[in-house]
PDB file of C-alpha atoms in Angstrom:
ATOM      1  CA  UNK A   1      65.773 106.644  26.052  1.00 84.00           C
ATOM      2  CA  UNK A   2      62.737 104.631  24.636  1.00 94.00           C
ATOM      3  CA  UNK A   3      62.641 101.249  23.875  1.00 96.00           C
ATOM      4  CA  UNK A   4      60.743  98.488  22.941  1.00 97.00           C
ATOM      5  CA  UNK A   5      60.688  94.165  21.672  1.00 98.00           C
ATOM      6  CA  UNK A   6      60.072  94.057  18.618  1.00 98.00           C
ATOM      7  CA  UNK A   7      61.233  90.048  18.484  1.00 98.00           C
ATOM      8  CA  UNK A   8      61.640  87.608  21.141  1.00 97.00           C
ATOM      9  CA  UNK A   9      62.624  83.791  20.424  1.00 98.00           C
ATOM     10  CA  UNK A  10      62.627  80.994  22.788  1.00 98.00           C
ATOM     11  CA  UNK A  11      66.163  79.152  22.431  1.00 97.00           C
ATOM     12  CA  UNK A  12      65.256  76.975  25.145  1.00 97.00           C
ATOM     13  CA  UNK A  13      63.581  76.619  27.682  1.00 95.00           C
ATOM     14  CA  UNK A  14      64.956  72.771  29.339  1.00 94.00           C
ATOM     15  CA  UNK A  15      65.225  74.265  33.107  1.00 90.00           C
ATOM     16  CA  UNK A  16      65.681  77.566  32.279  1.00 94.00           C
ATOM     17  CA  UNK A  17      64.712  80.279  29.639  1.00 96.00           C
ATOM     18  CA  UNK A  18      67.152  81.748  26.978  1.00 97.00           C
ATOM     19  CA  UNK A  19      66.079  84.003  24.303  1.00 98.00           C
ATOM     20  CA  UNK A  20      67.041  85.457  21.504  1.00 98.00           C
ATOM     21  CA  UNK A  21      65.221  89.268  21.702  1.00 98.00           C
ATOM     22  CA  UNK A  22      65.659  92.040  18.826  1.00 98.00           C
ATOM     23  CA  UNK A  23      64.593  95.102  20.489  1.00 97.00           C
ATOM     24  CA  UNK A  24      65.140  98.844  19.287  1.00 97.00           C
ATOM     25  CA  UNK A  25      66.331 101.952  21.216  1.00 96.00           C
ATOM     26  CA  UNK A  26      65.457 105.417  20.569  1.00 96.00           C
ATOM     27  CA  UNK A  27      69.014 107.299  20.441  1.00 95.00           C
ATOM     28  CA  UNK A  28      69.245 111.097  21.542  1.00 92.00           C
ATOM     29  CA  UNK A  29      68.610 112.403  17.944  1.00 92.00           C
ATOM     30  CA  UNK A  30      66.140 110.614  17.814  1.00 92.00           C
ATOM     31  CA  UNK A  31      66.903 107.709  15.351  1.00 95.00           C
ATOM     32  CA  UNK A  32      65.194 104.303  16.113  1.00 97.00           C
ATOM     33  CA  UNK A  33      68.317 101.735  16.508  1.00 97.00           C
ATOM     34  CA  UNK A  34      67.662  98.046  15.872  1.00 97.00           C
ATOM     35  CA  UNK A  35      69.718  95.372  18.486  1.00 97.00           C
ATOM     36  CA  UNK A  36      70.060  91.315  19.123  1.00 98.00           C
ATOM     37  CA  UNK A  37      70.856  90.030  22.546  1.00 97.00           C
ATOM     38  CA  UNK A  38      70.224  86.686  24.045  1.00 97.00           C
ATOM     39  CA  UNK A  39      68.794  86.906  27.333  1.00 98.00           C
ATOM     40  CA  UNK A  40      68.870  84.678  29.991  1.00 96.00           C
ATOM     41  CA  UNK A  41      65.612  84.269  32.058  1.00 96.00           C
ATOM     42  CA  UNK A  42      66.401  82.268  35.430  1.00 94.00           C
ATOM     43  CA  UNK A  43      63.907  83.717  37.696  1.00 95.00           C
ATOM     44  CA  UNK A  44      64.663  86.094  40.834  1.00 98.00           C
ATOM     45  CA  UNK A  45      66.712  84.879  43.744  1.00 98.00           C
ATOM     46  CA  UNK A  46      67.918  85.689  47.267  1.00 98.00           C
ATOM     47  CA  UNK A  47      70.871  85.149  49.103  1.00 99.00           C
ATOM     48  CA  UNK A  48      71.597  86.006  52.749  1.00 99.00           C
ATOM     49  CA  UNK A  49      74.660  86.352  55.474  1.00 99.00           C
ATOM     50  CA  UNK A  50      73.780  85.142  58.790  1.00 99.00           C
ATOM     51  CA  UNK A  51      75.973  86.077  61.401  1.00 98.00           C
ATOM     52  CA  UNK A  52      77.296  85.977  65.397  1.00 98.00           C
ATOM     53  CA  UNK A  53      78.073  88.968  66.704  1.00 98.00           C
ATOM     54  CA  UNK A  54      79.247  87.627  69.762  1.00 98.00           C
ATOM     55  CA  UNK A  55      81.014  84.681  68.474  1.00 98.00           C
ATOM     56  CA  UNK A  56      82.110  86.885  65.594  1.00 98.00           C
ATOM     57  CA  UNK A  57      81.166  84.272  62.769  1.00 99.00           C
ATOM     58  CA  UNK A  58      79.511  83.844  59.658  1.00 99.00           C
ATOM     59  CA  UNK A  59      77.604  80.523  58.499  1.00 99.00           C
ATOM     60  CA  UNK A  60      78.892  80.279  54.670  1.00 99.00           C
ATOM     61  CA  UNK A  61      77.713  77.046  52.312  1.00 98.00           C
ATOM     62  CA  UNK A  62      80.275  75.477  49.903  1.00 98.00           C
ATOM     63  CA  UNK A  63      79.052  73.074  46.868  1.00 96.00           C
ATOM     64  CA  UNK A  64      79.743  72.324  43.731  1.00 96.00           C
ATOM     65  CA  UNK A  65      79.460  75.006  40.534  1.00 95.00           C
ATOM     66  CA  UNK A  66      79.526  73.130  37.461  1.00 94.00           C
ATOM     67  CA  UNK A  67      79.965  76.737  35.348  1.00 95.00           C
ATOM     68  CA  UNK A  68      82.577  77.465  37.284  1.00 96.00           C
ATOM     69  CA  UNK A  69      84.455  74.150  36.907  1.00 96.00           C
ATOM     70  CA  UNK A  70      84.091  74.706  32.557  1.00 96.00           C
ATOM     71  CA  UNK A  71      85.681  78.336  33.171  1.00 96.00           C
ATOM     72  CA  UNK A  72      89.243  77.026  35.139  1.00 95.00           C
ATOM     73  CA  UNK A  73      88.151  75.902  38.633  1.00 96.00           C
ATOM     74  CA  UNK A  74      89.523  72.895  38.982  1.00 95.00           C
ATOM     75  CA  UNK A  75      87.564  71.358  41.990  1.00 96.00           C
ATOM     76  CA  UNK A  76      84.104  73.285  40.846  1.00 96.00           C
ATOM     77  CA  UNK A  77      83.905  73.820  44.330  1.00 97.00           C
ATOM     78  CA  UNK A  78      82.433  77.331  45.516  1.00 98.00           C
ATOM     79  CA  UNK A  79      82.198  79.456  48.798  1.00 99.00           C
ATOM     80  CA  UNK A  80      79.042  80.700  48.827  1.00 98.00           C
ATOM     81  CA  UNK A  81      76.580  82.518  51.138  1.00 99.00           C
ATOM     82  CA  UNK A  82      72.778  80.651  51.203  1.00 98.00           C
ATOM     83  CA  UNK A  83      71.388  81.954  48.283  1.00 97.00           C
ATOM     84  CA  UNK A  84      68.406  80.167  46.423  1.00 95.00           C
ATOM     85  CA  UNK A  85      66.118  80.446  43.152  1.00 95.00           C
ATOM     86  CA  UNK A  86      62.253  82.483  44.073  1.00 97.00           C
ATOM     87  CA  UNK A  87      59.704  80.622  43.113  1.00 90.00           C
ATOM     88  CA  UNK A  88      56.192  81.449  44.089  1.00 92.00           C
ATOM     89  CA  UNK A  89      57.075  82.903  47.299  1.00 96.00           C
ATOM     90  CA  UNK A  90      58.522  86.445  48.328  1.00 97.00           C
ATOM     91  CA  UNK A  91      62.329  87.198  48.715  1.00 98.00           C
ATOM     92  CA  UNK A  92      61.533  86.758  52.335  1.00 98.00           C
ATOM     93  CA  UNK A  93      59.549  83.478  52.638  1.00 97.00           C
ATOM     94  CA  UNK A  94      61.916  82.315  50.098  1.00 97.00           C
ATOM     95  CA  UNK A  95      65.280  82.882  52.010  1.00 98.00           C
ATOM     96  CA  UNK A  96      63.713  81.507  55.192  1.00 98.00           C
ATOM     97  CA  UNK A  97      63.304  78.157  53.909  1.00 96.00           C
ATOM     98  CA  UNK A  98      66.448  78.400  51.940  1.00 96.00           C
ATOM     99  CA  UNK A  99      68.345  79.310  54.988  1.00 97.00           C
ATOM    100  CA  UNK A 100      66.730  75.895  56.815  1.00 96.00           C
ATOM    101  CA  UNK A 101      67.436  73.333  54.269  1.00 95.00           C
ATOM    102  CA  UNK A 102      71.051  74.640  52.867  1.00 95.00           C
ATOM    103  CA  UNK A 103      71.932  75.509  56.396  1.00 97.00           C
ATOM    104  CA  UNK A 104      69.707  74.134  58.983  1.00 97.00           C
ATOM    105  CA  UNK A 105      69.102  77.426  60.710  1.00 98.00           C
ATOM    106  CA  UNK A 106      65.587  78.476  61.579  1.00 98.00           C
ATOM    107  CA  UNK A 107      66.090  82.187  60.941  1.00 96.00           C
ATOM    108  CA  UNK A 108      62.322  84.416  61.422  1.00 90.00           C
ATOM    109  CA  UNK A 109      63.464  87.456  60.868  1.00 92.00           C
ATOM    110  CA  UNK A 110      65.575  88.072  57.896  1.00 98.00           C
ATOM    111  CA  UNK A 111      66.586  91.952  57.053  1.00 98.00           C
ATOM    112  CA  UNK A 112      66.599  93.267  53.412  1.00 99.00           C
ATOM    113  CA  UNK A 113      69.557  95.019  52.438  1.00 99.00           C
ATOM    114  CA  UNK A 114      69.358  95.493  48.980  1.00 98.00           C
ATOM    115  CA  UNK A 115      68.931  94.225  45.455  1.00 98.00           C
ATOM    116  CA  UNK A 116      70.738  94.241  42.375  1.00 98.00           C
ATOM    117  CA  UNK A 117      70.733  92.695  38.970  1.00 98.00           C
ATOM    118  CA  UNK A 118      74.123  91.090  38.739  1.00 94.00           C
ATOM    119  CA  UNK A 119      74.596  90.514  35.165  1.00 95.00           C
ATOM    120  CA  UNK A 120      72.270  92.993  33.564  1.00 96.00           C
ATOM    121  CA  UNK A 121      74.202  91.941  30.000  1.00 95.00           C
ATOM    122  CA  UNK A 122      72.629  88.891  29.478  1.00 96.00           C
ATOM    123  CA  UNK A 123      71.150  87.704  32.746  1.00 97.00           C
ATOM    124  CA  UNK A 124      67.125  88.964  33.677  1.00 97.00           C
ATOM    125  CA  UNK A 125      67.719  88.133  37.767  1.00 97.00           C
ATOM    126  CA  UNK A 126      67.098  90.541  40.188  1.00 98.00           C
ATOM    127  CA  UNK A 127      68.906  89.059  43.765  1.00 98.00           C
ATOM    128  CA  UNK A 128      67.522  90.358  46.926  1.00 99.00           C
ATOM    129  CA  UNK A 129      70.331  90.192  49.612  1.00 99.00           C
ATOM    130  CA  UNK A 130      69.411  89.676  53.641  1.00 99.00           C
ATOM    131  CA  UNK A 131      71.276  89.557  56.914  1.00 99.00           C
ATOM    132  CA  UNK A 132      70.130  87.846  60.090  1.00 98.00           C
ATOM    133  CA  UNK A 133      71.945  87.326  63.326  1.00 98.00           C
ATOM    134  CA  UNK A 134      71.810  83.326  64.587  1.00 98.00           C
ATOM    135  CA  UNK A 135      72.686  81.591  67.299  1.00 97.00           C
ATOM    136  CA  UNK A 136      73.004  77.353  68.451  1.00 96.00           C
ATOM    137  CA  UNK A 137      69.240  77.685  69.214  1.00 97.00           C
ATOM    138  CA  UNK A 138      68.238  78.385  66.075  1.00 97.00           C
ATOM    139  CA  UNK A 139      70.381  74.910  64.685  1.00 97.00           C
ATOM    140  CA  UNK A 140      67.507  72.876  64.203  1.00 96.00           C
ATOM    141  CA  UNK A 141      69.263  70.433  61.323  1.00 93.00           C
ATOM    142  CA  UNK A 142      72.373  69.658  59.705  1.00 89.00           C
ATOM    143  CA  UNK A 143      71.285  71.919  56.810  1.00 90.00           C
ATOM    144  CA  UNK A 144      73.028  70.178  53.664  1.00 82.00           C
ATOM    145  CA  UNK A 145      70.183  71.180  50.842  1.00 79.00           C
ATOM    146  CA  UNK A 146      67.260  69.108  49.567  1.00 81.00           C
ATOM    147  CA  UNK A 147      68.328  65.526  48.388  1.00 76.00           C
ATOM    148  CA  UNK A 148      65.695  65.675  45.208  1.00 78.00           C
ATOM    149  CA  UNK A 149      67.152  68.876  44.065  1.00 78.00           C
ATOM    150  CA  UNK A 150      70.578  67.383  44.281  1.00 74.00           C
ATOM    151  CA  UNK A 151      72.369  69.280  46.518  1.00 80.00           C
ATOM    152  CA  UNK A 152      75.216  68.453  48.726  1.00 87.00           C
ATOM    153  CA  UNK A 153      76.207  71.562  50.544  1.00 94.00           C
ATOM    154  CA  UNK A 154      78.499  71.914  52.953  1.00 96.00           C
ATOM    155  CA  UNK A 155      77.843  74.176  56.040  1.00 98.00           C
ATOM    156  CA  UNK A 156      80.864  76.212  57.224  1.00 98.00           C
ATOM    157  CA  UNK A 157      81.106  78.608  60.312  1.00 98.00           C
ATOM    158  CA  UNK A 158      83.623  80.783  59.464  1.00 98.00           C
ATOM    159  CA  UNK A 159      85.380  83.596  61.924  1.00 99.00           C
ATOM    160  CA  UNK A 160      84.291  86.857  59.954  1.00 99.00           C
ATOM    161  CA  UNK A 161      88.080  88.307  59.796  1.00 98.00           C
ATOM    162  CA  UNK A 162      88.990  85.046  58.127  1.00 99.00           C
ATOM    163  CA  UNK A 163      86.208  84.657  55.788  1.00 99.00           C
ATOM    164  CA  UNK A 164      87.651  88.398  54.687  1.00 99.00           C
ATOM    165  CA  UNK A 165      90.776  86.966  54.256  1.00 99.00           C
ATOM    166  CA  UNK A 166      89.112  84.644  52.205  1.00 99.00           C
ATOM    167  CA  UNK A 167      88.159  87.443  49.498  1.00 98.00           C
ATOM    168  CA  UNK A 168      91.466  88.921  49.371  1.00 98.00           C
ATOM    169  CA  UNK A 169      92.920  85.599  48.622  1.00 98.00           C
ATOM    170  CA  UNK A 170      90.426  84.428  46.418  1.00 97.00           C
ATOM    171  CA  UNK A 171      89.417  81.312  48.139  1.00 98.00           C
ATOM    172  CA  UNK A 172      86.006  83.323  47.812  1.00 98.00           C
ATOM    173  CA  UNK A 173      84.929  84.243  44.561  1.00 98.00           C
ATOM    174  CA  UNK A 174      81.087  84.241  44.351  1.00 98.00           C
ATOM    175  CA  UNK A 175      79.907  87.664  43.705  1.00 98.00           C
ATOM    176  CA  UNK A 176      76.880  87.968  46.000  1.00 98.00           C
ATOM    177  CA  UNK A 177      78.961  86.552  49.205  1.00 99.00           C
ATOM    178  CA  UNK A 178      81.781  89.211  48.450  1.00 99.00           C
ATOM    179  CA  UNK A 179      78.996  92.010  48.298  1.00 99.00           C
ATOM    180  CA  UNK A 180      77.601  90.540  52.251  1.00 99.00           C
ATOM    181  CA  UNK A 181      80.696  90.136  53.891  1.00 99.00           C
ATOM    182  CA  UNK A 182      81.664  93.484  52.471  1.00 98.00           C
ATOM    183  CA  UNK A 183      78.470  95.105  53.772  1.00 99.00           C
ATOM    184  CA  UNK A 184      78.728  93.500  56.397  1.00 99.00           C
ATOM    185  CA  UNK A 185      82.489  94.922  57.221  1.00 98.00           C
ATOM    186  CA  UNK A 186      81.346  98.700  55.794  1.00 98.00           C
ATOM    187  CA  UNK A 187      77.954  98.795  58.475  1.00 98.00           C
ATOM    188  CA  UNK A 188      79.991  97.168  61.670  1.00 97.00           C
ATOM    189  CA  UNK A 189      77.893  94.177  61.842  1.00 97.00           C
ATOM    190  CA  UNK A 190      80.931  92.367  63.309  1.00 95.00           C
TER     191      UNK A 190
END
């Protein structure tokens, strides 16, 4: 299927970038099919589970979601693995220094997994999702986020089997850390 932009309109552009695109697609019988779709533009991102085997624990973050506190959760407050926004740095720089300052871990090896878009719909993001073991030696802060970007994060070592419990009870509800602690649980990790 061929496409291509025939129209794109900056809605705004305050933090992030939403558009309003008209593109066409070329259907199998070949007709040319005009569409509208606002697009969301927030940059790339990566997000990563560090884990214990031997203590059999994950380091999780929890903070506040404002989006998810206008769609019915009452505290706002989120379960999250470290995840952050790529700016002009690779995935991997990028979730090093995330890792430090959300969770005060100096991690130097952190594994790709995968990547996925995770809401194609609307959303332009690709996330790139890591593991990397840790360990009390590699605790080199209280973690907590960056003060100027406004974050308060709280850092949580969780025992993996309950922070599985956690999905299936819906205490955890951020995409991203369901898809590591289920990757986790599907390649043995812990």
């Amino acid at each position: 299927m061929k496409s291509r932009v025939t129209k794109s309109e900056i809605i705004s552009d305050v933090i992030y970038t939403f558009k309003k695109v008209t593109f066409e697609l070329e259907l199998k019988e070949g007709k040319w099919e005009s569409q509208c779709r606002e697009v969301f533009d927030r940059g790339n991102g990566a997000t990563i589970l560090l884990y214990n085997p031997g203590k059999q624990t994950v380091i999780l973050t929890k903070q506040f979601r404002i989006p998810t506190y206008l769609n019915g959760n009452t505290s706002g407050m989120m379960i999250e693995a470290c995840a952050g926004s790529i700016e002009d740095e690779s995935p991997e720089v990028n979730i090093t220094r995330e890792t430090e300052e959300e969770t005060g871990y100096a991690i130097k090896s952190p594994r790709k997994i995968f990547e996925a878009y995770m809401s194609p719909a609307a959303v332009t993001e690709i996330l790139y999702f890591f593991i990397a073991e840790y360990d009390e030696s590699m605790k080199i802060n209280a973690g907590g986020g960056m003060a100027d970007e406004h974050e308060h994060i709280e850092v949580m070592e969780v025992k993996f089997a309950q922070a599985i419990s956690m999905v299936k009870s819906g205490e955890i509800k951020d995409g991203k850390t369901i898809m590591l602690l289920q990757y986790a649980q599907l390649n043995d990790l812990l």
